[in-house]
C-alpha cells in the first residue's frame, strides 16, 4: 500500500523524534517529506523543487543522485556487504580508502581510524589524545582547549568541546575538568578597532594566555575548525592559524583540525588546513568524505602520534561495529575519485568558487547585510539592524530565520543561525544555478528588510 503524504506526516509525528528540532513546532507545521534528489535540487512530496545551497548538512559535495556512487555501493554489497575491521580483518575498499585519504591529507598525516560520524571521530581523538599523553608519561596533560562558537559534535565529550552555549545546559555540559573555551577569531563581532590581521594575532594569543594560565604541562590539545561551520562561517584572518601553529609547538600542545565541514574541497583546497597553513597533528574528517551518501568519517593521525600508539600502546581498546564499513568505504573511495580525477575540487577552486563568492559579495551593499564572508564554496551573510554601528537585531526578532523561511517558500534551502545566513552548496553547482540562488536570496533579503524596518 502506498502511504498518502498525509498519513506519512502523521506517522512521523507519532513516532519520529527529529534532531535539533522543537518537536511541538514541527507537529504544528507538519514534516516535509522529500521524494527525489538530483544535482543541486531536491523535490518534496508535493512536487515542489528546492535548490539546496546547504549540500544537505554541509556534505553533498558531488551533488545528489550520482550514478557512480550508487553503483559502487551496489557492487560492494554484492561482494562483501559488511564485515568489521576488528579481528585482523579488512576489505579491499576499506584499506584502499585509508591509503587514498593518507595520500590526500597533508604530509605526515598517514594513519586513519574510521568512525561513522564526525562526532565519533572527534570523540575518538579525545580518547586517542589521552592515550598518547599517558604513553608519553605525561598523565597531567589532559585539558582540551577549544573555542567559542565551535561545533565538534553532539556526544558527551564533543558537545563539551563545542563552544555553542545552547548545546550545554540541557545535559549538564561541558564535562567537568575537561575543556576550556577561548574567544573566537570573529572579527566582525569582536574585532573592535583592530585591523583584520592584527585581530587574528590577538585572537590566537588567547590560546597562549589560556595555556599559560593552566600550565602547559596540563594542556593536552587544541581543537578548531579551519573556517567555522555551524557557528556562523567565521573566516579567520590569515595571521590566525600560523600563530596557533607556533603556540601549539612551543608548548607541546597537540593541534587538531576539525575538517568535518572544511574537508574535501569546501574551502577551495582539499582541506582547510591547506587553505590556512595549519599544521595539525590530527585531522577529523566526515561529511564530504562520502558526500553524505553513506555514513563514514575518520580521525587521521600524524606519524608521531600513530607510531607511539602502534609501538607502545598494545591493543587499543576502541572501535565501532561499523568502523571502516566496506560499503561506506567503497562509496567514499568512488566519491574521492570523482572529486579528484573528476576535477570537481579543481573546478570549484578555480571556476565556480570565485564566482559564488563574487555574487554573494554583491550583497555587501544591502542595508540588511553587515558582512559577507566566505572562501571557496562556503559563506555567510551577517544580518544587522545598523550597519554603521554593527548593531545586531535583538535575538527574539529572528531576522535570519525569517529570511531563511522566505527563501524556503521560494525554493531555496539556506541555513540560518543567530543573525547569520549560511550556505555551502554542492561543489558541482553551475554558474546559472548560482544565479538562480542569488536571485531568490536577493528578493528574500529585500522583503526581510522591508518587514523589519
Ligand atoms: N565537526 C564539525 C565541524 C561539524 O560541523 C561535526 C563535527 C559532527 O559531525 P556528525 O557527523 O556527528 O554530525 C559537525 C557536524 C548545523 C549542523 O546546525 C552541523 C553539523 C551537524 C548537525 C547540524 O549546521 N555538523
Coordinates of C-alpha atoms and ligand atoms in Angstrom, one line a residue:
X1 CA 0.0 0.0 0.0
X2 CA 1.4 3.4 -0.9
X3 CA 1.1 5.8 2.0
X4 CA -0.5 9.1 1.3
X5 CA 1.5 12.1 2.2
X6 CA -0.9 12.9 5.0
X7 CA -0.5 9.6 6.7
X8 CA 3.3 9.8 6.4
X9 CA 3.2 13.2 8.2
X10 CA 1.0 11.6 10.9
X11 CA 3.3 8.6 11.3
X12 CA 6.3 10.9 11.5
X13 CA 4.6 12.9 14.2
X14 CA 3.7 9.9 16.2
X15 CA 7.0 8.0 16.0
X16 CA 9.9 10.0 14.8
X17 CA 11.9 12.3 17.1
X18 CA 14.0 14.7 15.0
X19 CA 17.4 16.1 15.8
X20 CA 17.9 19.8 16.6
X21 CA 14.1 20.2 16.3
X22 CA 11.4 21.7 18.5
X23 CA 9.0 18.8 18.2
X24 CA 6.0 20.7 19.2
X25 CA 6.6 23.3 16.5
X26 CA 7.2 20.5 14.0
X27 CA 4.0 18.8 14.9
X28 CA 2.1 22.0 14.3
X29 CA 3.7 22.6 10.9
X30 CA 4.0 19.1 9.6
X31 CA 7.1 17.4 8.4
X32 CA 8.4 17.9 4.8
X33 CA 8.8 14.6 3.0
X34 CA 11.5 14.5 0.3
X35 CA 11.0 12.3 -2.7
X36 CA 13.7 13.0 -5.2
X37 CA 17.2 14.5 -5.3
X38 CA 19.3 15.3 -8.4
X39 CA 22.4 17.5 -8.7
X40 CA 21.8 20.6 -6.5
X41 CA 18.0 20.1 -6.4
X42 CA 15.6 18.3 -4.0
X43 CA 11.9 17.7 -4.6
X44 CA 9.3 17.2 -1.8
X45 CA 6.2 15.1 -1.9
X46 CA 4.1 18.0 -3.2
X47 CA 6.4 18.2 -6.2
X48 CA 8.0 21.5 -5.0
X49 CA 11.6 21.9 -6.1
X50 CA 14.3 23.3 -3.9
X51 CA 17.8 24.4 -4.8
X52 CA 19.8 23.1 -1.8
X53 CA 22.5 25.7 -1.1
X54 CA 23.5 23.7 2.1
X55 CA 24.5 20.4 0.5
X56 CA 22.2 18.7 2.9
X57 CA 24.2 19.5 6.1
X58 CA 27.4 20.8 4.5
X59 CA 28.1 17.4 3.0
X60 CA 26.8 16.5 -0.5
X61 CA 29.9 17.8 -2.3
X62 CA 29.4 15.9 -5.5
X63 CA 25.7 16.7 -5.7
X64 CA 22.8 14.3 -5.4
X65 CA 21.9 11.2 -7.4
X66 CA 25.4 10.3 -8.7
X67 CA 25.0 7.0 -10.5
X68 CA 28.7 6.1 -10.0
X69 CA 28.2 6.1 -6.2
X70 CA 25.0 4.1 -6.4
X71 CA 26.9 1.5 -8.5
X72 CA 29.9 1.5 -6.1
X73 CA 27.6 0.7 -3.2
X74 CA 25.7 -2.0 -5.1
X75 CA 28.9 -3.6 -6.4
X76 CA 30.5 -3.7 -2.9
X77 CA 27.3 -5.1 -1.3
X78 CA 27.3 -7.9 -3.8
X79 CA 31.0 -8.7 -2.8
X80 CA 31.1 -8.2 1.0
X81 CA 28.1 -6.2 2.2
X82 CA 29.5 -5.9 5.7
X83 CA 32.3 -7.2 7.9
X84 CA 34.1 -5.5 10.8
X85 CA 37.7 -4.4 11.0
X86 CA 38.3 -5.8 14.5
X87 CA 39.7 -9.3 14.1
X88 CA 42.7 -8.8 12.0
X89 CA 40.4 -8.2 9.0
X90 CA 39.8 -5.6 6.3
X91 CA 38.3 -5.4 2.8
X92 CA 39.9 -4.1 -0.3
X93 CA 37.7 -1.0 -0.3
X94 CA 38.5 -0.1 3.4
X95 CA 42.2 -0.5 3.0
X96 CA 42.3 1.4 -0.3
X97 CA 40.3 4.2 1.3
X98 CA 42.8 4.5 4.2
X99 CA 45.6 4.8 1.6
X100 CA 43.7 7.3 -0.5
X101 CA 43.0 9.5 2.5
X102 CA 46.6 9.4 3.6
X103 CA 47.6 10.4 0.0
X104 CA 45.3 13.4 0.1
X105 CA 45.9 14.7 3.6
X106 CA 49.0 16.9 4.2
X107 CA 52.3 15.2 4.6
X108 CA 52.8 13.1 7.7
X109 CA 49.1 12.6 8.3
X110 CA 49.2 9.0 7.2
X111 CA 47.2 6.9 9.7
X112 CA 43.4 6.6 9.5
X113 CA 41.0 5.4 12.1
X114 CA 37.4 5.0 10.8
X115 CA 34.2 6.0 12.5
X116 CA 30.7 6.6 11.3
X117 CA 30.2 10.3 12.1
X118 CA 32.1 13.5 12.8
X119 CA 31.1 13.2 16.5
X120 CA 32.6 9.8 16.7
X121 CA 35.7 11.0 15.0
X122 CA 36.2 13.8 17.5
X123 CA 35.2 11.5 20.4
X124 CA 37.9 9.1 19.1
X125 CA 40.6 11.8 19.2
X126 CA 39.7 12.7 22.8
X127 CA 40.4 9.1 23.8
X128 CA 43.5 8.9 21.5
X129 CA 45.0 12.1 22.8
X130 CA 44.6 11.0 26.4
X131 CA 46.1 7.6 25.5
X132 CA 49.0 9.3 23.8
X133 CA 49.9 11.5 26.8
X134 CA 49.6 8.5 29.1
X135 CA 52.0 6.6 26.9
X136 CA 54.3 9.7 26.9
X137 CA 54.3 9.5 30.7
X138 CA 52.7 13.0 30.9
X139 CA 49.5 12.0 32.6
X140 CA 48.7 15.5 33.6
X141 CA 48.4 16.7 30.0
X142 CA 44.6 16.2 29.8
X143 CA 42.8 19.5 29.4
X144 CA 41.5 20.4 25.9
X145 CA 41.2 23.9 24.7
X146 CA 38.5 24.8 22.1
X147 CA 36.7 27.9 21.0
X148 CA 33.6 29.9 21.4
X149 CA 31.1 29.1 18.6
X150 CA 32.9 25.8 17.7
X151 CA 30.9 22.8 16.6
X152 CA 32.6 19.5 17.2
X153 CA 29.6 17.1 17.6
X154 CA 26.9 16.0 20.0
X155 CA 28.3 13.2 22.1
X156 CA 29.0 14.0 25.7
X157 CA 32.7 14.8 25.1
X158 CA 32.3 16.5 21.7
X159 CA 29.3 18.6 22.8
X160 CA 31.6 19.7 25.7
X161 CA 34.3 20.6 23.2
X162 CA 31.7 22.6 21.2
X163 CA 31.5 26.3 22.1
X164 CA 27.9 26.9 21.1
X165 CA 26.5 27.6 24.5
X166 CA 23.0 26.3 23.8
X167 CA 24.5 22.8 23.4
X168 CA 25.4 22.6 27.1
X169 CA 22.7 23.3 29.7
X170 CA 20.1 20.6 28.7
X171 CA 22.6 17.9 29.5
X172 CA 24.7 19.4 32.2
X173 CA 27.7 20.0 29.9
X174 CA 30.5 20.7 29.5
X175 CA 32.0 17.8 31.3
X176 CA 33.9 19.0 34.4
X177 CA 37.7 19.3 34.3
X178 CA 37.8 18.5 30.6
X179 CA 37.7 21.6 28.4
X180 CA 38.4 25.3 28.4
X181 CA 36.9 27.6 25.8
X182 CA 38.7 30.6 24.4
X183 CA 37.5 33.5 22.3
X184 CA 36.7 33.1 18.6
X185 CA 38.6 34.8 15.7
X186 CA 35.3 36.6 14.9
X187 CA 36.5 40.0 13.7
X188 CA 33.1 41.4 12.7
X189 CA 31.7 41.0 16.3
X190 CA 34.8 41.1 18.5
X191 CA 37.4 42.9 16.4
X192 CA 36.8 46.4 17.9
X193 CA 39.2 48.9 16.4
X194 CA 41.8 46.3 15.3
X195 CA 42.6 45.7 11.7
X196 CA 41.6 42.2 10.5
X197 CA 45.1 40.7 10.5
X198 CA 46.1 42.4 13.8
X199 CA 42.9 40.9 15.3
X200 CA 43.9 37.5 14.1
X201 CA 47.1 37.6 16.1
X202 CA 45.2 38.8 19.2
X203 CA 42.6 36.0 18.9
X204 CA 45.3 33.4 18.5
X205 CA 47.2 34.7 21.6
X206 CA 44.1 33.9 23.6
X207 CA 45.4 30.3 23.3
X208 CA 48.8 31.2 24.6
X209 CA 47.2 33.1 27.5
X210 CA 45.0 30.1 28.4
X211 CA 47.9 27.6 28.2
X212 CA 50.0 29.8 30.5
X213 CA 47.0 30.1 32.9
X214 CA 46.5 26.3 33.0
X215 CA 50.2 25.4 32.8
X216 CA 51.5 23.8 29.6
X217 CA 52.0 20.5 31.4
X218 CA 48.3 20.3 31.9
X219 CA 47.2 21.0 28.4
X220 CA 46.6 18.1 26.0
X221 CA 45.4 19.6 22.8
X222 CA 43.7 22.5 21.0
X223 CA 40.9 21.8 18.5
X224 CA 39.3 24.2 16.0
X225 CA 37.6 24.3 12.6
X226 CA 39.7 26.0 9.9
X227 CA 36.7 28.0 9.0
X228 CA 33.8 27.7 11.4
X229 CA 30.7 25.9 10.1
X230 CA 27.5 25.8 12.2
X231 CA 28.8 28.6 14.5
X232 CA 28.5 31.2 11.7
X233 CA 31.2 30.6 9.0
X234 CA 33.7 32.9 10.5
X235 CA 36.7 33.1 8.3
X236 CA 39.9 33.7 10.3
X237 CA 42.5 36.3 9.3
X238 CA 45.5 34.8 7.6
X239 CA 47.6 35.7 10.6
X240 CA 45.5 33.4 12.9
X241 CA 46.4 29.8 12.2
X242 CA 50.2 30.3 11.7
X243 CA 50.2 31.9 15.2
X244 CA 48.2 28.9 16.5
X245 CA 50.8 26.6 15.0
X246 CA 53.6 28.4 16.7
X247 CA 51.9 28.4 20.1
X248 CA 51.0 24.7 19.9
X249 CA 54.6 23.7 19.0
X250 CA 56.1 26.0 21.7
X251 CA 54.0 24.4 24.5
X252 CA 53.9 20.9 23.1
X253 CA 50.1 21.0 22.8
X254 CA 48.6 18.8 20.1
X255 CA 46.8 20.7 17.3
X256 CA 43.6 19.1 16.0
X257 CA 42.0 20.5 12.8
X258 CA 38.3 19.6 12.7
X259 CA 37.9 19.3 8.9
X260 CA 34.4 17.8 9.1
X261 CA 33.0 20.7 7.2
X262 CA 36.1 22.2 5.5
X263 CA 37.5 19.0 4.1
X264 CA 37.2 17.7 0.6
X265 CA 37.2 20.9 -1.4
X266 CA 34.9 23.1 0.6
X267 CA 37.4 26.0 1.1
X268 CA 39.0 25.7 -2.4
X269 CA 41.8 23.3 -1.4
X270 CA 41.3 19.7 -0.4
X271 CA 41.5 20.7 3.3
X272 CA 41.0 23.9 5.2
X273 CA 44.4 23.2 6.7
X274 CA 46.0 23.8 3.3
X275 CA 43.9 27.0 2.8
X276 CA 45.1 28.5 6.1
X277 CA 48.5 27.0 6.5
X278 CA 47.5 24.8 9.5
X279 CA 50.0 22.1 10.6
X280 CA 47.8 19.7 12.5
X281 CA 48.8 16.6 14.4
X282 CA 45.4 15.1 13.9
X283 CA 42.5 15.8 11.5
X284 CA 39.0 14.7 11.8
X285 CA 37.0 14.2 8.6
X286 CA 33.4 13.2 7.7
X287 CA 30.7 14.7 5.5
X288 CA 32.4 15.3 2.2
X289 CA 34.4 12.1 2.6
X290 CA 31.4 10.2 1.2
X291 CA 29.4 13.3 0.1
X292 CA 26.9 12.1 2.6
X293 CA 25.8 9.1 0.5
X294 CA 26.6 6.7 3.4
X295 CA 27.9 7.4 6.9
X296 CA 31.6 7.3 7.2
X297 CA 34.2 9.5 9.0
X298 CA 37.7 9.2 10.4
X299 CA 40.4 10.5 12.6
X300 CA 43.7 10.9 10.8
X301 CA 46.8 10.8 12.9
X302 CA 50.3 12.0 12.1
X303 CA 53.3 9.7 12.3
X304 CA 54.4 11.0 15.8
X305 CA 51.1 10.0 17.5
X306 CA 50.4 6.9 15.4
X307 CA 53.9 5.4 16.0
X308 CA 53.6 5.9 19.7
X309 CA 50.3 4.2 19.9
X310 CA 51.3 1.5 17.5
X311 CA 54.7 0.8 19.0
X312 CA 54.0 1.2 22.7
X313 CA 50.2 1.1 23.1
X314 CA 49.4 -2.6 22.8
X315 CA 45.8 -3.3 22.0
X316 CA 43.8 0.0 21.6
X317 CA 40.5 -0.7 23.3
X318 CA 38.4 1.3 21.0
X319 CA 36.3 0.9 17.8
X320 CA 32.8 0.8 16.4
X321 CA 30.9 -2.1 14.9
X322 CA 30.9 -0.2 11.6
X323 CA 34.4 1.3 11.7
X324 CA 35.6 1.1 8.0
X325 CA 32.2 -0.3 6.8
X326 CA 33.1 -1.8 3.4
X327 CA 30.1 -0.4 1.6
X328 CA 30.6 3.1 3.0
X329 CA 34.3 2.8 2.2
X330 CA 33.6 1.8 -1.4
X331 CA 31.3 4.8 -1.9
X332 CA 33.8 7.1 -0.2
X333 CA 36.5 5.8 -2.5
X334 CA 34.4 6.4 -5.6
X335 CA 33.4 9.9 -4.2
X336 CA 37.1 10.8 -3.8
X337 CA 37.8 9.6 -7.3
X338 CA 35.0 12.0 -8.6
X339 CA 36.4 14.9 -6.5
X340 CA 39.9 14.2 -7.6
X341 CA 40.1 12.6 -11.1
X342 CA 36.7 14.1 -12.0
X343 CA 38.2 17.5 -11.3
X344 CA 35.4 18.7 -9.0
X345 CA 37.7 20.2 -6.4
X346 CA 39.7 21.9 -9.1
X347 CA 36.6 23.2 -10.8
X348 CA 35.2 24.6 -7.5
X349 CA 38.5 26.2 -6.7
X350 CA 39.2 28.0 -10.0
X351 CA 35.7 28.1 -11.6
X352 CA 32.6 28.3 -9.6
X353 CA 34.1 29.1 -6.2
X354 CA 35.3 32.6 -7.1
X355 CA 32.0 33.2 -9.0
X356 CA 30.0 32.1 -5.9
X357 CA 31.9 34.5 -3.6
X358 CA 31.7 37.4 -6.1
X359 CA 28.0 37.1 -6.5
X360 CA 27.5 36.8 -2.7
X361 CA 29.7 39.9 -2.2
X362 CA 27.3 41.9 -4.3
X363 CA 25.0 41.8 -1.2
X364 CA 27.6 43.6 0.9
X365 CA 25.9 46.9 0.0
X366 CA 22.5 45.7 1.0
X367 CA 21.2 47.7 4.0
X368 CA 20.5 44.5 5.9
X369 CA 23.9 42.9 5.4
X370 CA 26.7 43.8 7.8
X371 CA 29.3 41.4 6.4
X372 CA 29.7 38.9 3.7
X373 CA 32.4 36.3 4.5
X374 CA 33.5 33.1 2.9
X375 CA 36.1 31.1 1.0
X376 CA 35.7 28.7 -1.8
X377 CA 32.2 27.2 -1.6
X378 CA 31.3 28.2 2.0
X379 CA 30.0 31.6 3.0
X380 CA 27.8 33.5 5.4
X381 CA 25.9 36.8 5.4
X382 CA 25.7 38.5 8.8
X383 CA 22.4 40.5 9.0
X384 CA 22.4 43.7 11.1
X385 CA 19.9 46.3 12.2
X386 CA 22.5 49.1 11.9
X387 CA 25.4 48.7 9.5
X388 CA 27.4 51.7 10.8
X389 CA 27.3 50.6 14.4
X390 CA 27.4 46.8 13.6
X391 CA 24.3 46.5 15.7
X392 CA 22.5 43.2 15.7
X393 CA 18.8 42.8 15.8
X394 CA 17.5 41.6 19.2
X395 CA 17.6 37.8 19.1
X396 CA 13.8 37.4 19.7
X397 CA 13.2 39.0 16.3
X398 CA 14.7 36.0 14.4
X399 CA 15.7 38.0 11.4
X400 CA 17.8 35.4 9.8
X401 CA 15.2 32.7 10.4
X402 CA 12.6 35.0 8.7
X403 CA 14.7 35.4 5.7
X404 CA 15.5 31.6 5.5
X405 CA 11.8 30.9 5.6
X406 CA 11.2 33.3 2.7
X407 CA 13.9 31.6 0.8
X408 CA 12.4 28.2 1.5
X409 CA 9.0 29.2 0.4
X410 CA 10.6 30.4 -2.9
X411 CA 12.5 27.2 -3.4
X412 CA 15.9 27.9 -1.9
X413 CA 17.4 26.0 1.1
X414 CA 19.8 28.1 3.1
X415 CA 20.8 27.8 6.8
X416 CA 20.1 30.4 9.5
X417 CA 21.8 30.6 12.9
X418 CA 21.8 33.6 15.2
X419 CA 21.8 36.5 12.7
X420 CA 23.7 34.6 10.1
X421 CA 22.6 33.1 6.8
X422 CA 25.0 30.3 5.8
X423 CA 25.5 28.5 2.6
X424 CA 27.7 25.7 1.4
X425 CA 26.4 24.4 -2.0
X426 CA 27.4 21.2 -3.7
X427 CA 30.8 21.8 -5.4
X428 CA 29.2 20.9 -8.7
X429 CA 26.8 23.9 -8.7
X430 CA 26.9 25.7 -12.0
X431 CA 27.0 29.4 -12.6
X432 CA 23.4 29.5 -13.8
X433 CA 22.3 27.7 -10.6
X434 CA 24.3 30.2 -8.6
X435 CA 22.5 33.0 -10.4
X436 CA 19.2 31.3 -9.6
X437 CA 20.2 31.1 -5.9
X438 CA 21.2 34.7 -5.8
X439 CA 18.0 35.9 -7.4
X440 CA 15.9 34.2 -4.7
X441 CA 18.2 35.3 -1.9
X442 CA 18.2 38.9 -3.1
X443 CA 14.4 39.1 -3.2
X444 CA 14.2 37.5 0.3
X445 CA 16.8 40.0 1.7
X446 CA 14.7 42.9 0.2
X447 CA 11.5 41.5 1.7
X448 CA 13.1 40.8 5.0
X449 CA 14.5 44.3 5.1
X450 CA 11.0 45.8 4.4
X451 CA 9.5 43.6 7.1
X452 CA 11.9 44.7 9.8
X453 CA 12.4 48.3 9.0
Ligands
LIG1 N1 32.6 18.8 13.4 C1 32.1 19.8 12.7 C2 32.9 20.9 12.3 C3 30.7 19.7 12.3 O1 30.2 20.6 11.5 C4 30.6 17.6 13.5 C5 31.9 17.7 13.8 C6 29.9 16.3 13.9 O2 29.6 15.5 12.9 P1 28.3 14.5 12.9 O3 28.6 13.6 11.7 O4 28.5 13.7 14.1 O5 27.1 15.3 12.8 C7 30.0 18.5 12.7 C8 28.5 18.4 12.3 C9 24.2 22.6 11.7 C10 24.8 21.3 11.9 O6 23.4 23.0 12.5 C11 26.1 21.0 11.7 C12 26.5 19.7 11.9 C13 25.7 18.7 12.3 C14 24.4 19.0 12.6 C15 23.9 20.3 12.4 O7 24.6 23.3 10.8 N2 27.9 19.5 11.7

